[in-house]
JSON list of C-alpha atoms in Angstrom, two decimals:
[
{"chain": "A", "resi": 193, "resn": "ASP", "atom": "CA", "xyz": [0.00, 0.00, 0.00]},
{"chain": "A", "resi": 194, "resn": "THR", "atom": "CA", "xyz": [1.83, 3.03, -1.23]},
{"chain": "A", "resi": 195, "resn": "GLY", "atom": "CA", "xyz": [-0.82, 5.72, -1.04]},
{"chain": "A", "resi": 196, "resn": "VAL", "atom": "CA", "xyz": [-4.42, 6.75, -1.54]},
{"chain": "A", "resi": 197, "resn": "SER", "atom": "CA", "xyz": [-5.95, 5.22, -4.63]},
{"chain": "A", "resi": 198, "resn": "GLN", "atom": "CA", "xyz": [-8.92, 6.62, -6.52]},
{"chain": "A", "resi": 199, "resn": "ASN", "atom": "CA", "xyz": [-10.88, 5.02, -9.32]},
{"chain": "A", "resi": 200, "resn": "PRO", "atom": "CA", "xyz": [-11.66, 5.79, -12.00]},
{"chain": "A", "resi": 201, "resn": "ARG", "atom": "CA", "xyz": [-9.19, 8.53, -12.86]},
{"chain": "A", "resi": 202, "resn": "HIS", "atom": "CA", "xyz": [-11.50, 9.99, -15.46]},
{"chain": "A", "resi": 203, "resn": "LYS", "atom": "CA", "xyz": [-15.25, 9.76, -15.96]},
{"chain": "A", "resi": 204, "resn": "ILE", "atom": "CA", "xyz": [-17.34, 11.26, -18.75]},
{"chain": "A", "resi": 205, "resn": "THR", "atom": "CA", "xyz": [-21.07, 10.96, -18.28]},
{"chain": "A", "resi": 206, "resn": "LYS", "atom": "CA", "xyz": [-24.23, 12.35, -19.75]},
{"chain": "A", "resi": 207, "resn": "ARG", "atom": "CA", "xyz": [-26.31, 14.79, -17.77]},
{"chain": "A", "resi": 208, "resn": "GLY", "atom": "CA", "xyz": [-28.86, 12.97, -15.66]},
{"chain": "A", "resi": 209, "resn": "GLN", "atom": "CA", "xyz": [-26.83, 9.80, -15.22]},
{"chain": "A", "resi": 210, "resn": "ASN", "atom": "CA", "xyz": [-25.58, 8.52, -11.87]},
{"chain": "A", "resi": 211, "resn": "VAL", "atom": "CA", "xyz": [-21.87, 8.08, -11.19]},
{"chain": "A", "resi": 212, "resn": "THR", "atom": "CA", "xyz": [-19.93, 6.42, -8.39]},
{"chain": "A", "resi": 213, "resn": "PHE", "atom": "CA", "xyz": [-16.31, 6.95, -7.43]},
{"chain": "A", "resi": 214, "resn": "ARG", "atom": "CA", "xyz": [-14.18, 4.80, -5.18]},
{"chain": "A", "resi": 215, "resn": "CYS", "atom": "CA", "xyz": [-11.40, 5.74, -2.80]},
{"chain": "A", "resi": 216, "resn": "ASP", "atom": "CA", "xyz": [-9.02, 3.31, -1.10]},
{"chain": "A", "resi": 217, "resn": "PRO", "atom": "CA", "xyz": [-7.18, 5.09, 1.71]},
{"chain": "A", "resi": 218, "resn": "ILE", "atom": "CA", "xyz": [-3.86, 4.20, 3.28]},
{"chain": "A", "resi": 219, "resn": "SER", "atom": "CA", "xyz": [-4.69, 1.07, 5.20]},
{"chain": "A", "resi": 220, "resn": "GLU", "atom": "CA", "xyz": [-4.10, 2.19, 8.78]},
{"chain": "A", "resi": 221, "resn": "HIS", "atom": "CA", "xyz": [-5.75, 5.60, 8.35]},
{"chain": "A", "resi": 222, "resn": "ASN", "atom": "CA", "xyz": [-9.03, 6.05, 10.17]},
{"chain": "A", "resi": 223, "resn": "ARG", "atom": "CA", "xyz": [-9.91, 9.45, 8.73]},
{"chain": "A", "resi": 224, "resn": "LEU", "atom": "CA", "xyz": [-11.13, 9.78, 5.14]},
{"chain": "A", "resi": 225, "resn": "TYR", "atom": "CA", "xyz": [-12.05, 13.03, 3.39]},
{"chain": "A", "resi": 226, "resn": "TRP", "atom": "CA", "xyz": [-13.74, 13.93, 0.13]},
{"chain": "A", "resi": 227, "resn": "TYR", "atom": "CA", "xyz": [-13.08, 17.24, -1.61]},
{"chain": "A", "resi": 228, "resn": "ARG", "atom": "CA", "xyz": [-14.10, 18.81, -4.91]},
{"chain": "A", "resi": 229, "resn": "GLN", "atom": "CA", "xyz": [-11.73, 21.03, -6.88]},
{"chain": "A", "resi": 230, "resn": "THR", "atom": "CA", "xyz": [-12.59, 23.17, -9.87]},
{"chain": "A", "resi": 231, "resn": "LEU", "atom": "CA", "xyz": [-10.14, 24.98, -12.10]},
{"chain": "A", "resi": 232, "resn": "GLY", "atom": "CA", "xyz": [-8.33, 27.79, -10.35]},
{"chain": "A", "resi": 233, "resn": "GLN", "atom": "CA", "xyz": [-9.84, 27.01, -6.96]},
{"chain": "A", "resi": 234, "resn": "GLY", "atom": "CA", "xyz": [-8.70, 25.25, -3.84]},
{"chain": "A", "resi": 235, "resn": "PRO", "atom": "CA", "xyz": [-10.11, 21.94, -2.70]},
{"chain": "A", "resi": 236, "resn": "GLU", "atom": "CA", "xyz": [-13.64, 22.42, -1.34]},
{"chain": "A", "resi": 237, "resn": "PHE", "atom": "CA", "xyz": [-14.62, 20.22, 1.59]},
{"chain": "A", "resi": 238, "resn": "LEU", "atom": "CA", "xyz": [-17.49, 17.81, 0.91]},
{"chain": "A", "resi": 239, "resn": "THR", "atom": "CA", "xyz": [-17.56, 15.27, 3.74]},
{"chain": "A", "resi": 240, "resn": "TYR", "atom": "CA", "xyz": [-15.40, 13.16, 6.01]},
{"chain": "A", "resi": 241, "resn": "PHE", "atom": "CA", "xyz": [-15.43, 9.90, 7.94]},
{"chain": "A", "resi": 242, "resn": "GLN", "atom": "CA", "xyz": [-13.92, 8.63, 11.15]},
{"chain": "A", "resi": 243, "resn": "ASN", "atom": "CA", "xyz": [-13.78, 4.89, 10.49]},
{"chain": "A", "resi": 244, "resn": "GLU", "atom": "CA", "xyz": [-17.27, 4.07, 9.16]},
{"chain": "A", "resi": 245, "resn": "ALA", "atom": "CA", "xyz": [-19.01, 7.06, 10.74]},
{"chain": "A", "resi": 246, "resn": "GLN", "atom": "CA", "xyz": [-19.74, 10.07, 8.56]},
{"chain": "A", "resi": 247, "resn": "LEU", "atom": "CA", "xyz": [-18.97, 12.99, 10.84]},
{"chain": "A", "resi": 248, "resn": "GLU", "atom": "CA", "xyz": [-19.85, 15.97, 8.70]},
{"chain": "A", "resi": 249, "resn": "LYS", "atom": "CA", "xyz": [-21.33, 16.79, 5.33]},
{"chain": "A", "resi": 250, "resn": "SER", "atom": "CA", "xyz": [-20.90, 20.20, 3.77]},
{"chain": "A", "resi": 251, "resn": "ARG", "atom": "CA", "xyz": [-24.00, 22.36, 3.52]},
{"chain": "A", "resi": 252, "resn": "LEU", "atom": "CA", "xyz": [-22.95, 23.00, -0.06]},
{"chain": "A", "resi": 253, "resn": "LEU", "atom": "CA", "xyz": [-23.53, 19.36, -0.87]},
{"chain": "A", "resi": 254, "resn": "SER", "atom": "CA", "xyz": [-26.94, 18.72, -2.37]},
{"chain": "A", "resi": 255, "resn": "ASP", "atom": "CA", "xyz": [-29.06, 15.67, -1.66]},
{"chain": "A", "resi": 256, "resn": "ARG", "atom": "CA", "xyz": [-27.87, 14.22, -4.97]},
{"chain": "A", "resi": 257, "resn": "PHE", "atom": "CA", "xyz": [-24.51, 13.51, -3.34]},
{"chain": "A", "resi": 258, "resn": "SER", "atom": "CA", "xyz": [-24.00, 10.62, -0.96]},
{"chain": "A", "resi": 259, "resn": "ALA", "atom": "CA", "xyz": [-20.91, 8.99, 0.48]},
{"chain": "A", "resi": 260, "resn": "GLU", "atom": "CA", "xyz": [-20.36, 5.76, 2.35]},
{"chain": "A", "resi": 261, "resn": "ARG", "atom": "CA", "xyz": [-17.55, 3.99, 4.10]},
{"chain": "A", "resi": 262, "resn": "PRO", "atom": "CA", "xyz": [-19.25, 0.76, 5.10]},
{"chain": "A", "resi": 263, "resn": "LYS", "atom": "CA", "xyz": [-16.42, -1.12, 6.76]},
{"chain": "A", "resi": 264, "resn": "GLY", "atom": "CA", "xyz": [-14.23, 1.77, 7.66]},
{"chain": "A", "resi": 265, "resn": "SER", "atom": "CA", "xyz": [-11.84, 1.01, 4.82]},
{"chain": "A", "resi": 266, "resn": "PHE", "atom": "CA", "xyz": [-12.67, 2.10, 1.25]},
{"chain": "A", "resi": 267, "resn": "SER", "atom": "CA", "xyz": [-15.25, 4.78, 0.52]},
{"chain": "A", "resi": 268, "resn": "THR", "atom": "CA", "xyz": [-17.61, 5.54, -2.34]},
{"chain": "A", "resi": 269, "resn": "LEU", "atom": "CA", "xyz": [-19.01, 8.87, -3.46]},
{"chain": "A", "resi": 270, "resn": "GLU", "atom": "CA", "xyz": [-22.16, 8.74, -5.57]},
{"chain": "A", "resi": 271, "resn": "ILE", "atom": "CA", "xyz": [-23.67, 11.58, -7.54]},
{"chain": "A", "resi": 272, "resn": "GLN", "atom": "CA", "xyz": [-27.21, 11.05, -8.74]},
{"chain": "A", "resi": 273, "resn": "ARG", "atom": "CA", "xyz": [-28.80, 12.83, -11.70]},
{"chain": "A", "resi": 274, "resn": "THR", "atom": "CA", "xyz": [-25.56, 14.55, -12.63]},
{"chain": "A", "resi": 275, "resn": "GLU", "atom": "CA", "xyz": [-25.59, 18.16, -13.81]},
{"chain": "A", "resi": 276, "resn": "GLN", "atom": "CA", "xyz": [-23.00, 20.06, -15.82]},
{"chain": "A", "resi": 277, "resn": "GLY", "atom": "CA", "xyz": [-22.10, 22.01, -12.71]},
{"chain": "A", "resi": 278, "resn": "ASP", "atom": "CA", "xyz": [-20.89, 18.77, -11.13]},
{"chain": "A", "resi": 279, "resn": "SER", "atom": "CA", "xyz": [-17.95, 18.69, -13.53]},
{"chain": "A", "resi": 280, "resn": "ALA", "atom": "CA", "xyz": [-14.84, 18.90, -11.36]},
{"chain": "A", "resi": 281, "resn": "MET", "atom": "CA", "xyz": [-11.95, 16.95, -9.88]},
{"chain": "A", "resi": 282, "resn": "TYR", "atom": "CA", "xyz": [-13.05, 14.87, -6.90]},
{"chain": "A", "resi": 283, "resn": "LEU", "atom": "CA", "xyz": [-10.27, 14.31, -4.40]},
{"chain": "A", "resi": 284, "resn": "CYS", "atom": "CA", "xyz": [-10.01, 11.78, -1.62]},
{"chain": "A", "resi": 285, "resn": "ALA", "atom": "CA", "xyz": [-7.59, 12.06, 1.28]},
{"chain": "A", "resi": 286, "resn": "SER", "atom": "CA", "xyz": [-6.84, 10.04, 4.39]},
{"chain": "A", "resi": 287, "resn": "SER", "atom": "CA", "xyz": [-5.06, 10.65, 7.65]},
{"chain": "A", "resi": 288, "resn": "LEU", "atom": "CA", "xyz": [-4.26, 8.94, 10.92]},
{"chain": "A", "resi": 289, "resn": "GLU", "atom": "CA", "xyz": [-5.82, 11.55, 13.18]},
{"chain": "A", "resi": 290, "resn": "VAL", "atom": "CA", "xyz": [-6.99, 15.12, 13.23]},
{"chain": "A", "resi": 291, "resn": "GLY", "atom": "CA", "xyz": [-5.01, 18.25, 13.80]},
{"chain": "A", "resi": 292, "resn": "SER", "atom": "CA", "xyz": [-1.30, 17.88, 13.50]},
{"chain": "A", "resi": 293, "resn": "THR", "atom": "CA", "xyz": [-1.20, 14.88, 11.22]},
{"chain": "A", "resi": 294, "resn": "GLU", "atom": "CA", "xyz": [-1.03, 15.50, 7.50]},
{"chain": "A", "resi": 295, "resn": "ALA", "atom": "CA", "xyz": [-3.62, 14.23, 5.07]},
{"chain": "A", "resi": 296, "resn": "PHE", "atom": "CA", "xyz": [-2.45, 12.20, 2.09]},
{"chain": "A", "resi": 297, "resn": "PHE", "atom": "CA", "xyz": [-4.26, 12.82, -1.16]},
{"chain": "A", "resi": 298, "resn": "GLY", "atom": "CA", "xyz": [-5.10, 10.58, -4.06]},
{"chain": "A", "resi": 299, "resn": "GLN", "atom": "CA", "xyz": [-4.69, 11.62, -7.69]},
{"chain": "A", "resi": 300, "resn": "GLY", "atom": "CA", "xyz": [-8.37, 12.42, -7.96]},
{"chain": "A", "resi": 301, "resn": "THR", "atom": "CA", "xyz": [-11.23, 11.47, -10.29]},
{"chain": "A", "resi": 302, "resn": "ARG", "atom": "CA", "xyz": [-11.95, 13.99, -13.01]},
{"chain": "A", "resi": 303, "resn": "LEU", "atom": "CA", "xyz": [-15.66, 14.09, -13.81]},
{"chain": "A", "resi": 304, "resn": "THR", "atom": "CA", "xyz": [-16.97, 15.64, -17.00]},
{"chain": "A", "resi": 305, "resn": "VAL", "atom": "CA", "xyz": [-20.72, 15.92, -17.41]},
{"chain": "A", "resi": 306, "resn": "VAL", "atom": "CA", "xyz": [-21.79, 16.49, -21.02]},
{"chain": "B", "resi": 140, "resn": "GLY", "atom": "CA", "xyz": [-16.57, 29.35, 10.38]},
{"chain": "B", "resi": 141, "resn": "ASN", "atom": "CA", "xyz": [-12.92, 28.69, 9.78]},
{"chain": "B", "resi": 142, "resn": "SER", "atom": "CA", "xyz": [-11.37, 30.07, 6.63]},
{"chain": "B", "resi": 143, "resn": "VAL", "atom": "CA", "xyz": [-8.07, 30.67, 4.86]},
{"chain": "B", "resi": 144, "resn": "THR", "atom": "CA", "xyz": [-7.17, 33.63, 2.66]},
{"chain": "B", "resi": 145, "resn": "GLN", "atom": "CA", "xyz": [-4.06, 33.62, 0.50]},
{"chain": "B", "resi": 146, "resn": "MET", "atom": "CA", "xyz": [-2.66, 36.01, -2.03]},
{"chain": "B", "resi": 147, "resn": "GLU", "atom": "CA", "xyz": [-3.97, 35.62, -5.53]},
{"chain": "B", "resi": 148, "resn": "GLY", "atom": "CA", "xyz": [-1.71, 34.62, -8.32]},
{"chain": "B", "resi": 149, "resn": "PRO", "atom": "CA", "xyz": [-0.22, 34.03, -10.60]},
{"chain": "B", "resi": 150, "resn": "VAL", "atom": "CA", "xyz": [3.12, 35.01, -9.15]},
{"chain": "B", "resi": 151, "resn": "THR", "atom": "CA", "xyz": [5.96, 35.15, -11.66]},
{"chain": "B", "resi": 152, "resn": "LEU", "atom": "CA", "xyz": [9.57, 35.36, -10.50]},
{"chain": "B", "resi": 153, "resn": "SER", "atom": "CA", "xyz": [13.00, 34.86, -11.95]},
{"chain": "B", "resi": 154, "resn": "GLU", "atom": "CA", "xyz": [15.15, 31.98, -10.78]},
{"chain": "B", "resi": 155, "resn": "GLU", "atom": "CA", "xyz": [17.01, 32.73, -7.52]},
{"chain": "B", "resi": 156, "resn": "ALA", "atom": "CA", "xyz": [14.53, 35.44, -6.52]},
{"chain": "B", "resi": 157, "resn": "PHE", "atom": "CA", "xyz": [13.06, 35.64, -3.01]},
{"chain": "B", "resi": 158, "resn": "LEU", "atom": "CA", "xyz": [9.54, 34.30, -2.63]},
{"chain": "B", "resi": 159, "resn": "THR", "atom": "CA", "xyz": [6.76, 35.26, -0.24]},
{"chain": "B", "resi": 160, "resn": "ILE", "atom": "CA", "xyz": [3.20, 33.96, -0.53]},
{"chain": "B", "resi": 161, "resn": "ASN", "atom": "CA", "xyz": [0.92, 35.49, 2.08]},
{"chain": "B", "resi": 162, "resn": "CYS", "atom": "CA", "xyz": [-1.63, 33.46, 4.01]},
{"chain": "B", "resi": 163, "resn": "THR", "atom": "CA", "xyz": [-3.96, 34.54, 6.81]},
{"chain": "B", "resi": 164, "resn": "TYR", "atom": "CA", "xyz": [-6.56, 32.49, 8.58]},
{"chain": "B", "resi": 165, "resn": "THR", "atom": "CA", "xyz": [-9.69, 32.80, 10.68]},
{"chain": "B", "resi": 166, "resn": "ALA", "atom": "CA", "xyz": [-10.32, 30.09, 13.22]},
{"chain": "B", "resi": 167, "resn": "THR", "atom": "CA", "xyz": [-11.81, 29.38, 16.57]},
{"chain": "B", "resi": 168, "resn": "GLY", "atom": "CA", "xyz": [-9.39, 27.53, 18.76]},
{"chain": "B", "resi": 169, "resn": "TYR", "atom": "CA", "xyz": [-5.84, 26.68, 17.80]},
{"chain": "B", "resi": 170, "resn": "PRO", "atom": "CA", "xyz": [-5.65, 24.93, 14.45]},
{"chain": "B", "resi": 171, "resn": "SER", "atom": "CA", "xyz": [-2.67, 23.29, 12.83]},
{"chain": "B", "resi": 172, "resn": "LEU", "atom": "CA", "xyz": [-1.48, 25.07, 9.70]},
{"chain": "B", "resi": 173, "resn": "PHE", "atom": "CA", "xyz": [-0.17, 23.59, 6.48]},
{"chain": "B", "resi": 174, "resn": "TRP", "atom": "CA", "xyz": [1.20, 24.43, 3.08]},
{"chain": "B", "resi": 175, "resn": "TYR", "atom": "CA", "xyz": [0.38, 21.93, 0.36]},
{"chain": "B", "resi": 176, "resn": "VAL", "atom": "CA", "xyz": [1.83, 21.98, -3.15]},
{"chain": "B", "resi": 177, "resn": "GLN", "atom": "CA", "xyz": [0.43, 20.68, -6.42]},
{"chain": "B", "resi": 178, "resn": "TYR", "atom": "CA", "xyz": [2.99, 20.20, -9.18]},
{"chain": "B", "resi": 179, "resn": "PRO", "atom": "CA", "xyz": [1.74, 20.03, -12.78]},
{"chain": "B", "resi": 180, "resn": "GLY", "atom": "CA", "xyz": [-0.03, 16.74, -13.40]},
{"chain": "B", "resi": 181, "resn": "GLU", "atom": "CA", "xyz": [0.41, 15.53, -9.83]},
{"chain": "B", "resi": 182, "resn": "GLY", "atom": "CA", "xyz": [-1.71, 15.23, -6.71]},
{"chain": "B", "resi": 183, "resn": "LEU", "atom": "CA", "xyz": [-1.65, 17.47, -3.65]},
{"chain": "B", "resi": 184, "resn": "GLN", "atom": "CA", "xyz": [1.23, 16.83, -1.30]},
{"chain": "B", "resi": 185, "resn": "LEU", "atom": "CA", "xyz": [2.22, 18.32, 2.01]},
{"chain": "B", "resi": 186, "resn": "LEU", "atom": "CA", "xyz": [5.06, 20.82, 1.81]},
{"chain": "B", "resi": 187, "resn": "LEU", "atom": "CA", "xyz": [5.32, 21.83, 5.48]},
{"chain": "B", "resi": 188, "resn": "LYS", "atom": "CA", "xyz": [3.28, 22.21, 8.64]},
{"chain": "B", "resi": 189, "resn": "ALA", "atom": "CA", "xyz": [3.20, 23.92, 12.05]},
{"chain": "B", "resi": 190, "resn": "THR", "atom": "CA", "xyz": [1.07, 22.78, 14.93]},
{"chain": "B", "resi": 191, "resn": "LYS", "atom": "CA", "xyz": [1.28, 25.61, 17.46]},
{"chain": "B", "resi": 192, "resn": "ALA", "atom": "CA", "xyz": [2.05, 29.30, 17.75]},
{"chain": "B", "resi": 193, "resn": "ASP", "atom": "CA", "xyz": [5.63, 30.34, 16.91]},
{"chain": "B", "resi": 194, "resn": "ASP", "atom": "CA", "xyz": [6.39, 26.96, 15.34]},
{"chain": "B", "resi": 195, "resn": "LYS", "atom": "CA", "xyz": [8.34, 27.14, 12.10]},
{"chain": "B", "resi": 196, "resn": "GLY", "atom": "CA", "xyz": [7.71, 24.53, 9.43]},
{"chain": "B", "resi": 197, "resn": "SER", "atom": "CA", "xyz": [10.38, 23.97, 6.81]},
{"chain": "B", "resi": 198, "resn": "ASN", "atom": "CA", "xyz": [11.04, 21.70, 3.84]},
{"chain": "B", "resi": 199, "resn": "LYS", "atom": "CA", "xyz": [12.94, 21.92, 0.53]},
{"chain": "B", "resi": 200, "resn": "GLY", "atom": "CA", "xyz": [14.16, 25.43, 1.41]},
{"chain": "B", "resi": 201, "resn": "PHE", "atom": "CA", "xyz": [10.64, 26.70, 2.11]},
{"chain": "B", "resi": 202, "resn": "GLU", "atom": "CA", "xyz": [9.69, 28.08, 5.53]},
{"chain": "B", "resi": 203, "resn": "ALA", "atom": "CA", "xyz": [6.56, 29.34, 7.26]},
{"chain": "B", "resi": 204, "resn": "THR", "atom": "CA", "xyz": [6.06, 30.52, 10.83]},
{"chain": "B", "resi": 205, "resn": "TYR", "atom": "CA", "xyz": [2.78, 30.16, 12.75]},
{"chain": "B", "resi": 206, "resn": "ARG", "atom": "CA", "xyz": [1.98, 33.70, 13.90]},
{"chain": "B", "resi": 207, "resn": "LYS", "atom": "CA", "xyz": [-0.98, 33.69, 16.27]},
{"chain": "B", "resi": 208, "resn": "GLU", "atom": "CA", "xyz": [-0.91, 37.45, 16.88]},
{"chain": "B", "resi": 209, "resn": "THR", "atom": "CA", "xyz": [-1.35, 38.22, 13.19]},
{"chain": "B", "resi": 210, "resn": "THR", "atom": "CA", "xyz": [-3.18, 34.96, 12.33]},
{"chain": "B", "resi": 211, "resn": "SER", "atom": "CA", "xyz": [-0.72, 34.41, 9.50]},
{"chain": "B", "resi": 212, "resn": "PHE", "atom": "CA", "xyz": [1.36, 31.61, 8.01]},
{"chain": "B", "resi": 213, "resn": "HIS", "atom": "CA", "xyz": [3.30, 33.19, 5.15]},
{"chain": "B", "resi": 214, "resn": "LEU", "atom": "CA", "xyz": [5.38, 30.92, 2.91]},
{"chain": "B", "resi": 215, "resn": "GLU", "atom": "CA", "xyz": [8.94, 32.04, 2.10]},
{"chain": "B", "resi": 216, "resn": "LYS", "atom": "CA", "xyz": [11.90, 30.78, 0.14]},
{"chain": "B", "resi": 217, "resn": "GLY", "atom": "CA", "xyz": [15.19, 32.57, -0.23]},
{"chain": "B", "resi": 218, "resn": "SER", "atom": "CA", "xyz": [16.08, 31.44, -3.74]},
{"chain": "B", "resi": 219, "resn": "VAL", "atom": "CA", "xyz": [13.48, 29.84, -5.97]},
{"chain": "B", "resi": 220, "resn": "GLN", "atom": "CA", "xyz": [14.17, 27.35, -8.75]},
{"chain": "B", "resi": 221, "resn": "VAL", "atom": "CA", "xyz": [12.34, 26.58, -11.96]},
{"chain": "B", "resi": 222, "resn": "SER", "atom": "CA", "xyz": [11.30, 23.28, -10.40]},
{"chain": "B", "resi": 223, "resn": "ASP", "atom": "CA", "xyz": [9.32, 25.19, -7.73]},
{"chain": "B", "resi": 224, "resn": "SER", "atom": "CA", "xyz": [6.74, 26.16, -10.35]},
{"chain": "B", "resi": 225, "resn": "ALA", "atom": "CA", "xyz": [3.47, 24.80, -8.98]},
{"chain": "B", "resi": 226, "resn": "VAL", "atom": "CA", "xyz": [0.27, 25.77, -7.21]},
{"chain": "B", "resi": 227, "resn": "TYR", "atom": "CA", "xyz": [0.61, 26.35, -3.47]},
{"chain": "B", "resi": 228, "resn": "PHE", "atom": "CA", "xyz": [-2.27, 25.98, -1.03]},
{"chain": "B", "resi": 229, "resn": "CYS", "atom": "CA", "xyz": [-2.42, 27.25, 2.52]},
{"chain": "B", "resi": 230, "resn": "ALA", "atom": "CA", "xyz": [-4.64, 25.15, 4.80]},
{"chain": "B", "resi": 231, "resn": "LEU", "atom": "CA", "xyz": [-5.74, 24.82, 8.39]},
{"chain": "B", "resi": 232, "resn": "SER", "atom": "CA", "xyz": [-7.06, 21.92, 10.39]},
{"chain": "B", "resi": 233, "resn": "ASP", "atom": "CA", "xyz": [-8.81, 21.76, 13.71]},
{"chain": "B", "resi": 234, "resn": "ASP", "atom": "CA", "xyz": [-10.93, 18.83, 12.65]},
{"chain": "B", "resi": 235, "resn": "LYS", "atom": "CA", "xyz": [-11.50, 18.86, 8.89]},
{"chain": "B", "resi": 236, "resn": "ILE", "atom": "CA", "xyz": [-8.97, 20.53, 6.61]},
{"chain": "B", "resi": 237, "resn": "ILE", "atom": "CA", "xyz": [-9.90, 23.86, 5.04]},
{"chain": "B", "resi": 238, "resn": "PHE", "atom": "CA", "xyz": [-7.91, 25.14, 2.03]},
{"chain": "B", "resi": 239, "resn": "GLY", "atom": "CA", "xyz": [-7.26, 28.52, 0.54]},
{"chain": "B", "resi": 240, "resn": "LYS", "atom": "CA", "xyz": [-7.86, 29.09, -3.16]},
{"chain": "B", "resi": 241, "resn": "GLY", "atom": "CA", "xyz": [-4.27, 28.49, -4.12]},
{"chain": "B", "resi": 242, "resn": "THR", "atom": "CA", "xyz": [-1.48, 30.61, -5.59]},
{"chain": "B", "resi": 243, "resn": "ARG", "atom": "CA", "xyz": [0.07, 29.64, -8.92]},
{"chain": "B", "resi": 244, "resn": "LEU", "atom": "CA", "xyz": [3.82, 30.23, -9.02]},
{"chain": "B", "resi": 245, "resn": "HIS", "atom": "CA", "xyz": [5.81, 30.54, -12.27]},
{"chain": "B", "resi": 246, "resn": "ILE", "atom": "CA", "xyz": [9.59, 30.61, -12.08]},
{"chain": "B", "resi": 247, "resn": "LEU", "atom": "CA", "xyz": [11.41, 31.84, -15.16]},
{"chain": "B", "resi": 248, "resn": "PRO", "atom": "CA", "xyz": [14.92, 30.54, -15.96]}
]
């Protein structure tokens, strides 16, 4: 296990379709974060997990977005009824604990909604 | 809520110039502060961090000091190289990690 892995790396979908992304964190990390990044902007917080518990979900996240981490290991992020405004890079990160410990990021999944 | 503000780019410098990228934060409590870097075509990676007031983080010739009195964490490097060209993000963490918008740095040979 050499880092955070995200799949797929790229996804093109038609508006209205559902998409699901997967994130495999570093194995011993109990924190897992999802972010969205658009061109020229910093990563925008979406949600995070402590083991299997989802601790917070951004108010910016519509009901079309849902994330799970069923066994406290990998996580999935699903977007239902995609819209063109959902086009972005979706980043996953993991860490051992809050505060002083750094988060390690995956390469991201680039979503294009056409 | 917590937030991070950093200077807008792009910043263009000649090789061996002195670099400063300003970052200020708003937070309740005492967050940890970070600088992350994103090189072209690569993922975000931690550049340096500081966990309490007056701490200095350093890595690869970059430095930043946690200044509680001015709520700042400015990034500095004495002599930049072409290979430092990247996007730099200031961030804070007291639970989840909050990022600034990023500053694109171009170093000219």
